[in-house]
Short mmCIF file of C-alpha atoms in Angstrom, two decimals:
data_model
loop_
_atom_site.label_atom_id
_atom_site.label_comp_id
_atom_site.label_asym_id
_atom_site.label_seq_id
_atom_site.Cartn_x
_atom_site.Cartn_y
_atom_site.Cartn_z
CA PRO A 13 -45.89 -22.99 45.86
CA ALA A 14 -42.89 -22.50 43.63
CA LEU A 15 -41.91 -19.00 42.64
CA PRO A 16 -40.86 -19.03 38.97
CA HIS A 17 -38.84 -16.06 37.78
CA PHE A 18 -38.91 -14.58 41.25
CA SER A 19 -35.41 -13.17 40.80
CA ASP A 20 -36.61 -11.33 37.67
CA PHE A 21 -39.45 -9.83 39.67
CA THR A 22 -37.19 -8.60 42.46
CA GLU A 23 -34.68 -7.18 39.98
CA MET A 24 -37.39 -5.38 38.02
CA MET A 25 -38.89 -3.91 41.18
CA ARG A 26 -35.45 -2.76 42.32
CA ALA A 27 -34.74 -1.21 38.92
CA LEU A 28 -38.12 0.52 38.90
CA GLY A 29 -37.26 2.12 42.23
CA TYR A 30 -39.46 0.22 44.70
CA PRO A 31 -38.38 1.54 48.14
CA ARG A 32 -38.55 -1.81 50.01
CA LEU A 33 -36.47 -4.96 49.55
CA ILE A 34 -38.56 -7.98 48.48
CA SER A 35 -37.30 -11.47 49.32
CA MET A 36 -38.49 -14.97 48.51
CA GLU A 37 -39.63 -15.58 52.09
CA ASN A 38 -42.28 -12.86 51.76
CA PHE A 39 -44.42 -15.09 49.52
CA HIS A 40 -43.99 -18.53 51.16
CA THR A 41 -47.29 -17.78 52.93
CA PRO A 42 -50.11 -15.52 51.74
CA ASN A 43 -49.09 -11.90 52.27
CA PHE A 44 -51.94 -9.73 51.06
CA MET A 45 -50.60 -6.55 52.63
CA LEU A 46 -47.39 -6.74 50.58
CA VAL A 47 -49.26 -7.63 47.38
CA SER A 48 -51.69 -4.71 47.84
CA GLU A 49 -48.81 -2.34 48.56
CA VAL A 50 -46.95 -3.46 45.41
CA LEU A 51 -50.10 -3.23 43.28
CA LEU A 52 -50.92 0.26 44.53
CA TRP A 53 -47.32 1.35 43.90
CA LEU A 54 -47.42 -0.03 40.34
CA VAL A 55 -50.74 1.72 39.67
CA LYS A 56 -49.23 5.01 40.85
CA ARG A 57 -46.33 4.36 38.47
CA TYR A 58 -48.76 4.09 35.58
CA GLU A 59 -50.90 7.04 36.57
CA PRO A 60 -49.95 9.17 39.60
CA GLN A 61 -53.42 10.77 39.68
CA SER A 62 -55.28 7.45 40.03
CA ASP A 63 -57.93 7.33 42.75
CA ILE A 64 -57.90 3.64 43.66
CA PRO A 65 -58.50 3.34 47.44
CA GLY A 66 -55.86 1.48 49.41
CA ASP A 67 -58.14 0.20 52.19
CA VAL A 68 -57.72 -3.57 52.63
CA ASP A 69 -58.87 -4.01 56.24
CA THR A 70 -61.98 -6.08 55.54
CA GLU A 71 -62.67 -8.88 53.08
CA GLN A 72 -65.02 -6.69 51.07
CA ASP A 73 -62.37 -3.96 50.84
CA ARG A 74 -59.77 -6.47 49.59
CA VAL A 75 -62.11 -7.82 46.91
CA PHE A 76 -62.98 -4.31 45.77
CA PHE A 77 -59.29 -3.36 45.69
CA ILE A 78 -58.31 -6.35 43.54
CA LYS A 79 -61.18 -5.72 41.10
CA ALA A 80 -60.33 -2.02 40.85
CA VAL A 81 -56.66 -2.72 40.11
CA ALA A 82 -57.52 -5.39 37.52
CA GLN A 83 -59.97 -3.08 35.78
CA PHE A 84 -57.44 -0.23 35.81
CA MET A 85 -54.72 -2.39 34.26
CA ALA A 86 -57.12 -3.75 31.65
CA THR A 87 -58.35 -0.33 30.53
CA LYS A 88 -55.21 1.76 30.90
CA ALA A 89 -52.39 -0.70 30.11
CA HIS A 90 -54.29 -3.52 28.31
CA ILE A 91 -52.91 -6.06 30.82
CA LYS A 92 -55.25 -8.88 31.82
CA LEU A 93 -54.72 -9.97 35.43
CA ASN A 94 -56.06 -13.07 37.18
CA THR A 95 -57.93 -11.71 40.18
CA LYS A 96 -58.08 -15.08 41.97
CA LYS A 97 -54.31 -15.51 41.87
CA LEU A 98 -53.80 -11.94 43.03
CA TYR A 99 -56.17 -12.52 45.94
CA GLN A 100 -54.16 -15.62 46.97
CA ALA A 101 -51.22 -13.26 47.62
CA ASP A 102 -48.63 -16.05 47.37
CA GLY A 103 -46.29 -17.34 44.69
CA HIS A 104 -49.10 -17.43 42.13
CA ALA A 105 -49.60 -13.69 42.61
CA VAL A 106 -45.97 -13.10 41.59
CA LYS A 107 -46.79 -14.36 38.07
CA GLU A 108 -49.52 -11.71 37.78
CA LEU A 109 -47.27 -9.01 39.21
CA LEU A 110 -44.62 -9.93 36.65
CA LYS A 111 -47.05 -9.01 33.86
CA VAL A 112 -47.14 -5.44 35.11
CA THR A 113 -43.51 -5.05 36.14
CA SER A 114 -42.25 -6.46 32.83
CA VAL A 115 -44.25 -3.85 30.88
CA LEU A 116 -42.97 -1.03 33.09
CA TYR A 117 -39.42 -2.34 32.92
CA GLY A 118 -39.59 -2.63 29.14
CA ALA A 119 -40.98 0.91 28.85
CA MET A 120 -38.16 2.20 31.03
CA ASN A 121 -35.56 0.53 28.83
CA THR A 122 -37.10 1.83 25.59
CA GLN A 123 -36.83 5.41 26.86
CA GLY A 124 -33.07 5.05 27.19
CA GLY A 125 -30.55 2.51 28.39
CA GLU A 126 -29.16 4.98 30.88
CA CYS A 127 -32.37 4.76 32.89
CA ALA A 128 -31.55 1.17 33.88
CA GLN A 129 -28.20 2.20 35.40
CA LEU A 130 -29.65 5.02 37.49
CA PRO A 131 -28.86 4.95 41.20
CA GLU A 132 -31.62 3.77 43.47
CA GLU A 133 -32.37 7.27 44.78
CA ASP A 134 -32.61 8.62 41.20
CA SER A 135 -34.70 5.76 39.88
CA THR A 136 -37.45 6.63 42.34
CA LYS A 137 -37.93 9.85 40.40
CA PHE A 138 -38.65 7.98 37.16
CA LYS A 139 -42.34 8.18 36.28
CA PHE A 140 -44.35 6.88 33.40
CA ASP A 141 -46.89 9.05 31.69
CA LEU A 142 -49.22 6.69 29.87
CA GLY A 143 -52.07 9.20 30.03
CA SER A 144 -50.57 11.20 27.19
CA LYS A 145 -50.11 7.98 25.17
CA ILE A 146 -53.79 7.13 25.64
CA ALA A 147 -54.74 10.66 24.55
CA ASP A 148 -52.55 10.25 21.47
CA LEU A 149 -54.23 6.91 20.75
CA LYS A 150 -57.70 8.49 20.92
CA ALA A 151 -56.56 11.31 18.64
CA ALA A 152 -55.11 8.79 16.20
CA ARG A 153 -58.37 6.83 16.13
CA GLN A 154 -60.35 10.01 15.48
CA LEU A 155 -57.97 11.00 12.68
CA ALA A 156 -58.27 7.51 11.17
CA SER A 157 -62.06 7.78 11.11
CA GLU A 158 -61.84 11.25 9.53
CA ILE A 159 -59.39 9.96 6.92
CA THR A 160 -61.81 7.15 6.08
CA SER A 161 -64.75 9.52 5.63
CA LYS A 162 -62.70 12.02 3.62
CA GLY A 163 -61.42 9.17 1.45
CA ALA A 164 -64.97 8.05 0.69
CA VAL A 165 -65.96 11.58 -0.31
CA LEU A 166 -62.83 11.93 -2.45
CA TYR A 167 -63.59 8.61 -4.15
CA ASP A 168 -67.10 9.79 -5.05
CA LEU A 169 -65.74 13.07 -6.43
CA LEU A 170 -63.10 11.28 -8.48
CA GLY A 171 -65.84 9.08 -9.93
CA LYS A 172 -67.45 12.20 -11.39
CA GLU A 173 -64.16 13.46 -12.82
CA VAL A 174 -64.74 11.79 -16.22
CA GLU A 175 -67.89 13.78 -16.90
CA LEU A 176 -66.49 16.93 -15.36
CA ARG A 177 -63.30 16.67 -17.40
CA GLU A 178 -65.29 16.58 -20.65
CA ALA A 179 -67.40 19.55 -19.64
CA ARG A 180 -64.31 21.47 -18.52
CA THR A 181 -62.44 20.69 -21.74
CA GLU A 182 -65.44 21.71 -23.80
CA SER A 183 -65.77 24.98 -21.94
CA LEU A 184 -62.08 25.74 -22.30
CA GLY A 185 -62.06 24.86 -26.00
CA ARG A 186 -65.05 27.02 -26.81
CA PRO A 187 -64.00 30.37 -28.38
CA LEU A 188 -64.70 33.39 -26.22
CA GLU A 189 -67.19 35.82 -27.75
CA ILE A 190 -66.61 39.40 -26.64
CA ASN A 191 -70.20 40.48 -27.19
CA GLU A 192 -71.64 37.59 -25.22
CA ALA A 193 -69.12 38.06 -22.38
CA GLU A 194 -69.89 41.77 -22.27
CA LYS A 195 -73.61 41.00 -22.11
CA VAL A 196 -73.14 38.57 -19.23
CA MET A 197 -70.93 41.05 -17.36
CA LYS A 198 -73.52 43.81 -17.78
CA ILE A 199 -76.23 41.52 -16.43
CA ALA A 200 -74.03 40.66 -13.44
CA ILE A 201 -73.23 44.35 -12.82
CA ASN A 202 -76.92 45.30 -12.99
CA SER A 203 -77.75 42.51 -10.55
CA VAL A 204 -75.10 43.75 -8.12
CA LEU A 205 -76.35 47.35 -8.47
CA GLU A 206 -79.90 46.22 -7.74
CA GLU A 207 -78.72 44.44 -4.60
CA VAL A 208 -76.83 47.55 -3.53
CA GLN A 209 -79.91 49.72 -4.09
CA LYS A 210 -82.06 47.30 -2.11
CA THR A 211 -79.57 47.44 0.74
CA LYS A 212 -79.58 51.26 0.67
CA ASP A 213 -83.38 51.31 0.70
CA MET A 214 -83.39 48.95 3.68
CA LEU A 215 -80.92 51.20 5.51
CA ASN A 216 -83.08 54.24 4.78
CA ASN A 217 -86.15 52.40 6.03
CA VAL A 218 -84.29 51.42 9.18
CA ALA A 219 -83.31 55.04 9.80
CA LEU A 220 -86.92 56.15 9.24
CA ASP A 221 -88.24 53.47 11.58
CA GLU A 222 -85.69 54.50 14.17
CA ALA A 223 -86.83 58.13 13.98
CA ASN A 224 -90.50 57.08 14.31
CA LEU A 225 -89.71 54.91 17.32
CA GLU A 226 -87.79 57.73 18.99
CA ALA A 227 -90.75 60.09 18.45
CA LYS A 228 -93.16 57.52 19.94
CA ILE A 229 -90.85 56.96 22.91
CA GLU A 230 -90.66 60.70 23.55
CA LYS A 231 -94.46 60.97 23.33
CA ARG A 232 -94.90 58.10 25.80
CA LYS A 233 -92.45 59.74 28.19
CA LEU A 234 -94.44 62.97 28.16
CA GLU A 235 -97.69 61.06 28.79
CA LEU A 236 -96.07 59.18 31.66
CA GLU A 237 -94.85 62.43 33.25
CA ARG A 238 -98.33 63.97 33.00
CA SER A 239 -99.92 60.89 34.52
CA GLN A 240 -97.44 60.87 37.39
CA LYS A 241 -98.08 64.56 38.10
CA ARG A 242 -101.85 63.94 38.06
CA LEU A 243 -101.44 61.01 40.43
CA GLN A 244 -99.43 63.13 42.84
CA THR A 245 -102.08 65.86 42.69
CA LEU A 246 -104.87 63.38 43.43
CA GLN A 247 -102.93 61.90 46.33
CA SER A 248 -102.28 65.32 47.86
CA VAL A 249 -105.94 66.54 47.58
CA ARG A 250 -108.35 65.34 50.30
CA PRO A 251 -111.79 64.38 48.93
CA ALA A 252 -114.79 66.44 50.09
CA PHE A 253 -116.69 63.42 51.43
CA MET A 254 -113.91 62.18 53.70
CA ASP A 255 -115.17 64.16 56.74
CA GLU A 256 -118.65 62.71 56.45
CA TYR A 257 -117.19 59.25 55.81
CA GLU A 258 -115.09 59.37 58.98
CA LYS A 259 -118.11 60.49 61.08
CA ILE A 260 -120.29 57.69 59.71
CA GLU A 261 -117.47 55.23 60.35
CA GLU A 262 -117.29 56.30 64.01
CA GLN A 263 -121.08 55.94 64.36
CA LEU A 264 -120.91 52.49 62.79
CA GLN A 265 -118.24 51.47 65.28
CA ARG A 266 -120.43 52.57 68.21
CA GLN A 267 -123.49 50.85 66.76
CA TYR A 268 -121.47 47.64 66.33
CA SER A 269 -120.31 47.78 69.96
CA THR A 270 -123.93 48.22 71.11
CA TYR A 271 -125.02 45.34 68.89
CA LEU A 272 -122.40 43.03 70.37
CA GLU A 273 -123.44 43.93 73.94
CA LYS A 274 -127.15 43.30 73.24
CA PHE A 275 -126.35 40.06 71.40
CA ARG A 276 -124.43 38.76 74.41
CA ASN A 277 -127.22 39.78 76.78
CA LEU A 278 -129.84 38.11 74.55
CA THR A 279 -127.84 34.92 74.37
CA TYR A 280 -127.43 34.89 78.17
CA MET A 281 -131.17 35.45 78.75
CA GLU A 282 -132.08 32.66 76.31
CA GLN A 283 -129.77 30.31 78.18
CA LEU A 284 -131.42 31.26 81.53
CA LEU A 285 -134.87 30.71 80.04
CA ASP A 286 -133.87 27.27 78.78
CA ASP A 287 -132.52 26.35 82.19
CA HIS A 288 -135.74 27.54 83.89
CA ARG A 289 -137.95 25.55 81.51
CA ARG A 290 -135.81 22.47 82.01
CA THR A 291 -136.17 22.85 85.82
CA GLU A 292 -139.99 23.23 85.61
CA GLN A 293 -140.21 20.17 83.36
CA GLU A 294 -138.19 18.14 85.84
CA MET A 295 -140.40 19.29 88.75
CA PHE A 296 -143.54 18.50 86.77
CA GLU A 297 -142.34 15.01 85.95
#
């Protein structure tokens, strides 16, 4: 297939600092390895921290790689790529690659004309930071939404300004009566004094409650100490019935041993009796 604007593509890639030399013969036949290498290099130019895998060994890996690159360019750079043409990896793929390289080349030129005349070893150091631009775009959108909401609130408040202006003018034009103002101030002062007295009473109550709680805690501590001492005394004293209990326990152990021996003997004798009866029955029959 024909390669339109192929010279533009090679010049842009050289100006952007691509380390390899690209010629027209590279795309006479499908060359997916070169296309994937160029795409991955362009993605790294847009965002060095991108995590697009570069495995293209199998068909499934190549399809996943093309889809990942197309999705990245659509979301990050708003560039729509034709995945079928990219997968062909021939002259048609150059048209899609031009969409990306032209944006990068234009961005490089807008940042300063001197960037285009950089030597090849210096141009490799040129990097684009579109992540900050995307963050600025999100911040701008958020500010736009806030401005809209604040504007709506301001519009509602301005709608009430007519009524408020009349009330404000009336209040300002009313003559100030000293007696009435003094009465209002006294009421306000008394209200503040009442609040202060309530706060003092609450502080006094808190102090009293704190003292009561400390007295209860001290009382509980004394009770706990007495209980612990009593427990230690009970643990150290041997009960009077323990001697008799131990003797009876020894007798019980001997009686249990005798019971087990007699039970085994009885079981054995019953088995012998059953065998004897079975033998007599067989002889009788």
